[in-house]
Tab-separated table of C-alpha atoms in Angstrom:
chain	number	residue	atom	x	y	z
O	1	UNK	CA	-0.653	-19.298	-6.704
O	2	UNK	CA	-2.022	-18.965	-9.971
O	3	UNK	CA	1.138	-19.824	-12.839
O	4	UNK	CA	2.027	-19.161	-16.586
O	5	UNK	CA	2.466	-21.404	-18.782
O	6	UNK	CA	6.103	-22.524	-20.334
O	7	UNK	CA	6.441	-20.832	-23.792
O	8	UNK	CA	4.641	-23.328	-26.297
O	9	UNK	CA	2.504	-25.420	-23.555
O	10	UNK	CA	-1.135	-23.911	-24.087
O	11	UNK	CA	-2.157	-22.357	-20.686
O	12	UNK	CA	-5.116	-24.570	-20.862
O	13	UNK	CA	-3.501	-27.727	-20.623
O	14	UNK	CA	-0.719	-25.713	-18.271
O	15	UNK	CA	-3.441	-25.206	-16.176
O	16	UNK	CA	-4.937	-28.440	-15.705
O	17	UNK	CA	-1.865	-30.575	-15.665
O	18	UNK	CA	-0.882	-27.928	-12.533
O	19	UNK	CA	-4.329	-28.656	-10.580
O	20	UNK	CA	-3.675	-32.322	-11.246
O	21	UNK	CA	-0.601	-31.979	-9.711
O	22	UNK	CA	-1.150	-32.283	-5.666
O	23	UNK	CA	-2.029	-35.422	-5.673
O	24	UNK	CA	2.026	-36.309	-5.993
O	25	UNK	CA	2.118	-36.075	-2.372
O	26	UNK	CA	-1.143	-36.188	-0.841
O	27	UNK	CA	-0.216	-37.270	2.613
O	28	UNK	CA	2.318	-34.287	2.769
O	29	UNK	CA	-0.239	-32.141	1.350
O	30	UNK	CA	-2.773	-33.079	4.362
O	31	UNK	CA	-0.218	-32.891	6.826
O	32	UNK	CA	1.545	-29.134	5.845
O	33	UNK	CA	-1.149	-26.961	3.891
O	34	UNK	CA	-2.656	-24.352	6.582
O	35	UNK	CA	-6.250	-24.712	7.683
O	36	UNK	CA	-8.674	-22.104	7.517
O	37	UNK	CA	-9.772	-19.828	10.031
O	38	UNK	CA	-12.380	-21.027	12.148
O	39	UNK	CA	-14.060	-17.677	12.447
O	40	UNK	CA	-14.917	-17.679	8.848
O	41	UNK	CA	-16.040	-21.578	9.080
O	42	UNK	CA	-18.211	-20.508	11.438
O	43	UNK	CA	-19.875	-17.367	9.868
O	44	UNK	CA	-20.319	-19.543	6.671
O	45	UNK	CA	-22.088	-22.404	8.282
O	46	UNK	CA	-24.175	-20.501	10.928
O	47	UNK	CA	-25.757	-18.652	7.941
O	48	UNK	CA	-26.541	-21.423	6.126
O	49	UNK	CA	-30.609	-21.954	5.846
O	50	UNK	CA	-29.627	-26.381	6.324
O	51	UNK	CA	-26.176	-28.302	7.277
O	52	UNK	CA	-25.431	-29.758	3.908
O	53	UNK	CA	-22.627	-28.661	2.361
O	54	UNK	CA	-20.834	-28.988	-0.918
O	55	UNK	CA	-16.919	-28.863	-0.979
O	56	UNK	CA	-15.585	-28.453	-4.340
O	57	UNK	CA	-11.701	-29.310	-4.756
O	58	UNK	CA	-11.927	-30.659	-1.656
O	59	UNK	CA	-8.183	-32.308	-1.715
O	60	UNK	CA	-7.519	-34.009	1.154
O	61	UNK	CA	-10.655	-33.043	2.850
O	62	UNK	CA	-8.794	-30.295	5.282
O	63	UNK	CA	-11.717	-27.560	5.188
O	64	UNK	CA	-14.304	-30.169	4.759
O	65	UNK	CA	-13.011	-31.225	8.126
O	66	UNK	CA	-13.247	-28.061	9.596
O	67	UNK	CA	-17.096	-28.040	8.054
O	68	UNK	CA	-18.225	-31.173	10.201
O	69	UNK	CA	-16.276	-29.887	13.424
O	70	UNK	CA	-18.855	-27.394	12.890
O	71	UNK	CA	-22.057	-29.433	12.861
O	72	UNK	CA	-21.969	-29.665	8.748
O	73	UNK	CA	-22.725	-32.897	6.574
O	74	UNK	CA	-20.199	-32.532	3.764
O	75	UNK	CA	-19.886	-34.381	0.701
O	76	UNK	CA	-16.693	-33.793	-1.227
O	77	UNK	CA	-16.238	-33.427	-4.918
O	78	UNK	CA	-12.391	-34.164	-6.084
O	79	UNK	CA	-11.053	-34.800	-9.541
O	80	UNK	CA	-7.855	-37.028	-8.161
O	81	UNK	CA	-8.543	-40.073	-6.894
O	82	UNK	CA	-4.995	-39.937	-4.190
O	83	UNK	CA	-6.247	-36.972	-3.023
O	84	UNK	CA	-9.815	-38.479	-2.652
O	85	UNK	CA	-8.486	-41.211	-0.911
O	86	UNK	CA	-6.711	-39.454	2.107
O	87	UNK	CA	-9.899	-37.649	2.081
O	88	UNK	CA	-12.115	-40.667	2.781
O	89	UNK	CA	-9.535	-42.680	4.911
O	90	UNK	CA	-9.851	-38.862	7.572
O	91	UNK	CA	-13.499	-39.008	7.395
O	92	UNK	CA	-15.066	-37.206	4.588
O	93	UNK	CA	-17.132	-38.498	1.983
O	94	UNK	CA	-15.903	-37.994	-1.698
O	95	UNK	CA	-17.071	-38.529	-5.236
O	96	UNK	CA	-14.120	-38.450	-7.690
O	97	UNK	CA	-14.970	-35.994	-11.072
O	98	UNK	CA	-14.085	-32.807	-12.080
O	99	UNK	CA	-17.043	-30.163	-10.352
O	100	UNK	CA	-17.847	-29.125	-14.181
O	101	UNK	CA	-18.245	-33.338	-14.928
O	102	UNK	CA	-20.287	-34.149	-11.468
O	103	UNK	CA	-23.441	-35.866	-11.518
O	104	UNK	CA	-25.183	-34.262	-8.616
O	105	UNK	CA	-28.116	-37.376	-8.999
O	106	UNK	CA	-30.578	-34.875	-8.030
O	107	UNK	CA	-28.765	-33.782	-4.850
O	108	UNK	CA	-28.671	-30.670	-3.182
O	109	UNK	CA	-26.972	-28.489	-0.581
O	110	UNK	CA	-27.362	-25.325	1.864
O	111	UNK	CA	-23.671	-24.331	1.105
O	112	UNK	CA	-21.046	-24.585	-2.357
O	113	UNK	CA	-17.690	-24.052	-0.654
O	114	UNK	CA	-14.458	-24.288	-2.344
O	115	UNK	CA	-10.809	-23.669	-0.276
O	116	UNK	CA	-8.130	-22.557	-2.251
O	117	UNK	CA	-9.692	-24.487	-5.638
O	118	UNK	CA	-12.443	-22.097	-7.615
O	119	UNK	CA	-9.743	-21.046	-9.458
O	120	UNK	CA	-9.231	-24.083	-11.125
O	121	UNK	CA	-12.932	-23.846	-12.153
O	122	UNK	CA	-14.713	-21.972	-14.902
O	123	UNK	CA	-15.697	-19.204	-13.199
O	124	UNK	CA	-19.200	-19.167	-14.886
O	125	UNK	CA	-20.207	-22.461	-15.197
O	126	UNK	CA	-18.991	-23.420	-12.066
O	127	UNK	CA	-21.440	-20.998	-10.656
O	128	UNK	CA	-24.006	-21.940	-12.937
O	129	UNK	CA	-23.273	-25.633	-11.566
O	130	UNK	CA	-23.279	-23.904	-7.752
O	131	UNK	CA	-27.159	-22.619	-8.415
O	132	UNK	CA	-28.297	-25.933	-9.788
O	133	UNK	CA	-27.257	-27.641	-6.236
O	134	UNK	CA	-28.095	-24.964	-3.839
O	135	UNK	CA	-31.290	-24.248	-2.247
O	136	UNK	CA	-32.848	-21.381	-2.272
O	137	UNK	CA	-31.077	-19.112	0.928
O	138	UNK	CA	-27.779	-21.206	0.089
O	139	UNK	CA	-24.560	-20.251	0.005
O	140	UNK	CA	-22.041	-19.890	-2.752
O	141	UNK	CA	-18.029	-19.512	-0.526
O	142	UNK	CA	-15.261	-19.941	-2.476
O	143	UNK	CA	-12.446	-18.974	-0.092
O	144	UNK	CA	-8.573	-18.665	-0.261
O	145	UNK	CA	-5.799	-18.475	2.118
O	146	UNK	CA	-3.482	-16.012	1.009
O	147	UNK	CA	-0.138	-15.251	2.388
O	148	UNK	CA	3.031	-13.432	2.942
O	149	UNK	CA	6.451	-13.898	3.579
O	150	UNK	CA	8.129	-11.083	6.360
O	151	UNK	CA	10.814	-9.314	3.588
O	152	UNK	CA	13.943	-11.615	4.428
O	153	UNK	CA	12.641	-14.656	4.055
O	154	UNK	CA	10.645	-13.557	0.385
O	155	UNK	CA	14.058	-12.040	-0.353
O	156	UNK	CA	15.557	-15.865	-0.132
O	157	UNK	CA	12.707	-17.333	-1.713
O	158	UNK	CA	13.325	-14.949	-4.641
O	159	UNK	CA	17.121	-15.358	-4.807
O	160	UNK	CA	16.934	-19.516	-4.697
O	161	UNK	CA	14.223	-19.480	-7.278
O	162	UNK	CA	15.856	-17.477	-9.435
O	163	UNK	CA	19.430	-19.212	-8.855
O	164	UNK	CA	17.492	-23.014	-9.386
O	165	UNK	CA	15.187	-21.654	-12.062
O	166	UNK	CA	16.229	-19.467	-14.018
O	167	UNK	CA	13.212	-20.057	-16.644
O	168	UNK	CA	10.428	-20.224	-14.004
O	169	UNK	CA	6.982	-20.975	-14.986
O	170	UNK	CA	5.504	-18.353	-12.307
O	171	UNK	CA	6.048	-15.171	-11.248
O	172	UNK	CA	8.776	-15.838	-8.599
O	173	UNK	CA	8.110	-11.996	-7.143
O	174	UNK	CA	4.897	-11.934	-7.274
O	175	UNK	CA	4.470	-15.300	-5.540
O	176	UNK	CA	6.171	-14.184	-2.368
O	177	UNK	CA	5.795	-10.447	-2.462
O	178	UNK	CA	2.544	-10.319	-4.145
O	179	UNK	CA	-0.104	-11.083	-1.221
O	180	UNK	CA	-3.586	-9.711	-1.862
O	181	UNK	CA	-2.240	-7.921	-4.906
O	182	UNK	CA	-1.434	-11.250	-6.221
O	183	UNK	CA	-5.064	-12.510	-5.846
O	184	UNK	CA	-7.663	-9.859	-6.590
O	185	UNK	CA	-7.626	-10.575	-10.241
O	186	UNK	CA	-8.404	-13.983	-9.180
O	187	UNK	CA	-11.238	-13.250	-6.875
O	188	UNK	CA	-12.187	-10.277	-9.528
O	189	UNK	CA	-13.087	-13.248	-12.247
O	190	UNK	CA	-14.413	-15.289	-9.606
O	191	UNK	CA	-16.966	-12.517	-8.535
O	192	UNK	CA	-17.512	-11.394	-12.042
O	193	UNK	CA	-18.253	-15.695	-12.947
O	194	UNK	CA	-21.125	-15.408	-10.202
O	195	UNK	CA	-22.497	-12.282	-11.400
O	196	UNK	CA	-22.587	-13.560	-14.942
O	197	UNK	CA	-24.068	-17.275	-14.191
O	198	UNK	CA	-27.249	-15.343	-12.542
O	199	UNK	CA	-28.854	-16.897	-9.593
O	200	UNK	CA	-27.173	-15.503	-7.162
O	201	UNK	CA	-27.172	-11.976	-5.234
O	202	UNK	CA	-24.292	-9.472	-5.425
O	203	UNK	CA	-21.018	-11.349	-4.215
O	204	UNK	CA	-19.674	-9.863	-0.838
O	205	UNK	CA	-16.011	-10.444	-0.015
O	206	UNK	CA	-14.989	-11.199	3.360
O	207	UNK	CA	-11.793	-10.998	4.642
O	208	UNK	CA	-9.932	-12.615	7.869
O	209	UNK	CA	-6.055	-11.730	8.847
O	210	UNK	CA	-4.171	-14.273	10.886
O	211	UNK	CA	-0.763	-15.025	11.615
O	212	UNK	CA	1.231	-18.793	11.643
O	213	UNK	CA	4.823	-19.649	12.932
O	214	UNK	CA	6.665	-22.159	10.597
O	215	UNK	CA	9.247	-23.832	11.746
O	216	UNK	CA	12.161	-24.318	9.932
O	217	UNK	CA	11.205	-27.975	8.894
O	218	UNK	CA	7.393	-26.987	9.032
O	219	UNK	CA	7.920	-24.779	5.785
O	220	UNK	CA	10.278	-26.543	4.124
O	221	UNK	CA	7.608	-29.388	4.675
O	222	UNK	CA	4.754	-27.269	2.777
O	223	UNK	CA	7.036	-25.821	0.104
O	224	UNK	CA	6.564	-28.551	-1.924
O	225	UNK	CA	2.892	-28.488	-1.893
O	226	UNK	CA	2.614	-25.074	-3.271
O	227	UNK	CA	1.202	-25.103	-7.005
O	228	UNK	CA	4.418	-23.382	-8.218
O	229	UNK	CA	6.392	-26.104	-7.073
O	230	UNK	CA	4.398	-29.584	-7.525
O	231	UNK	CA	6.232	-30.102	-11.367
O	232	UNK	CA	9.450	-28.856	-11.275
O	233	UNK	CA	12.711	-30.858	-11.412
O	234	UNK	CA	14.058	-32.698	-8.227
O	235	UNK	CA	17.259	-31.479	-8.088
O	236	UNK	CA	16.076	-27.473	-8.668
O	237	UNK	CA	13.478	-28.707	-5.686
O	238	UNK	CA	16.313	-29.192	-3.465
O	239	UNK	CA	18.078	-26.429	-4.752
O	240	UNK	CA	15.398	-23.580	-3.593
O	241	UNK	CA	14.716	-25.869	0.014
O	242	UNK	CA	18.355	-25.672	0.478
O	243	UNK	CA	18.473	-21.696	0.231
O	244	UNK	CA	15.251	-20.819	1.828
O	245	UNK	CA	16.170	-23.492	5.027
O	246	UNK	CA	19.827	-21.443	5.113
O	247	UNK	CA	17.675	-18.034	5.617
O	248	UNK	CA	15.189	-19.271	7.719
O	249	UNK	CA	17.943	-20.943	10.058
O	250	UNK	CA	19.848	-17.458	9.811
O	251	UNK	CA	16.857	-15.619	11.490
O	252	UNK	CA	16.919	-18.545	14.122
O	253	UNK	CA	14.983	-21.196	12.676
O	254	UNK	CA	11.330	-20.102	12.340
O	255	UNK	CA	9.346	-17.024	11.099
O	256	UNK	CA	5.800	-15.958	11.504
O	257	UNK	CA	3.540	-15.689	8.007
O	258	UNK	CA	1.049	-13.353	7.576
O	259	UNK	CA	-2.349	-14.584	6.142
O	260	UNK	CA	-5.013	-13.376	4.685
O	261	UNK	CA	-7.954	-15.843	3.984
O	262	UNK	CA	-10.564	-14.102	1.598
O	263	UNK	CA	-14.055	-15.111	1.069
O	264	UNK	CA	-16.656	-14.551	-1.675
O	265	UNK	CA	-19.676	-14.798	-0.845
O	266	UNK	CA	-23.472	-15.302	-2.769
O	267	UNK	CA	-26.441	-16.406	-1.803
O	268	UNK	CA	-29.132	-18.158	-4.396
O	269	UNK	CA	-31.849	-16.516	-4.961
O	270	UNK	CA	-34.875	-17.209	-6.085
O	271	UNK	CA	-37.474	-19.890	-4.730
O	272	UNK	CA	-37.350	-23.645	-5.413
């Protein structure tokens, strides 16, 4: 979820220092962060004109696992070396640079993907950086899961947030009540970065519903991941786990999300 930064931090360097920030915990990150659908894996790599694809932000390497259960060659790109290296030690490939730093060495790829990490990225020279690596036919698919919280639980979310951090760097409400609303300005300047780089044909935006059931422990295991979350205090940390666990074990102990993965997608145009 994108976040603001504190009052006198510039947002650039709020920004960065907040993508840097998974890394913390990579194995937790690995082991709680939802996968993707594997409809829309599917529909991106069976329209792909070759199997090689690109994963940008690839973290741990969760989607580009998902990639090679579907027949894919993937080669990771990943600015944080932990991260990097739970990606490698579960199978995937990974050269460690920021995507606007890489040194593709003259290689190239049916597919750019990126799960829940273009918008970390320049929007337009990311894309511009996308074209330069894709074939002609490829694919451009940066893709986010989006979710939200049935009313309770966002309610609790919101009330320990506010009660543990009272000077929050995000927009507690937003976060958990937000959903799609939340993220079309971020898939706006995403589509709007692809249209402006050239190379590419008009964006289309795809868009797959799904439900998960967390667990008590399950989401109190991810909570930490969550970019919101990854640099604030210990103690306020505990604080907000404490009051969301109390209302999730007051509905019984588990609740089902709703999710929302959205997909941009371009192809390259052009001929090689």
């Amino acid at each position: 979820m994108p976040t603001k930064p504190p009052s006198g931090l510039p947002a650039a360097r709020q920004h960065r220092q907040v993508a840097e920030s998974f890394g913390t915990d990579a194995a937790r990150y690995d082991r709680a962060r939802p996968r993707y659908p594997d409809a829309l894996v599917q529909r991106i790599a069976t329209g792909l004109p070759g199997p090689d694809v690109l994963d940008v932000g690839c973290g741990t390497g969760i989607a580009a696992r998902q990639f090679r259960a579907a027949g894919c060659r993937v080669l990771g790109v990943e600015p944080d070396a932990r991260m990097a290296d739970v990606a490698r030690a579960l199978g995937t490939e990974v050269d460690v640079a920021r995507f606007e730093d890489w040194d593709a060495a003259g290689r190239t790829f049916d597919a750019v993907v990126a799960g829940t990490a273009w918008h970390w990225i320049d929007p337009v020279a990311g894309a511009e950086r996308a074209a330069r690596v894709l074939r002609p036919g490829g694919i451009l698919a940066p893709f986010w899961n989006v979710f939200r919280f049935p009313d309770d639980v966002a309610d609790a979310v919101v009330g320990a947030c506010r009660r543990a951090l009272p000077d929050a760097p995000f927009d507690v409400t937003a976060m958990t009540k937000g959903g799609l609303d939340a993220y079309r300005p971020v898939c706006a300047r995403a589509a709007d970065g692809i249209r402006d780089a050239g190379g590419f044909d008009e964006p289309q935006q795809w868009r797959h519903d799904w439900e998960w059931t967390y667990t008590r422990d399950a989401w109190l295991d991810q909570m930490p991941t969550l970019g919101a979350f990854t640099r604030i205090p210990p103690a306020a940390l505990t604080d907000v786990l404490a009051g969301v666990g109390a209302a999730i074990d007051a509905r019984g102990g588990s609740f089902t999300m709703g999710y929302a993965t959205v997909a941009l997608v371009a192809v390259r145009s052009g001929t090689a």
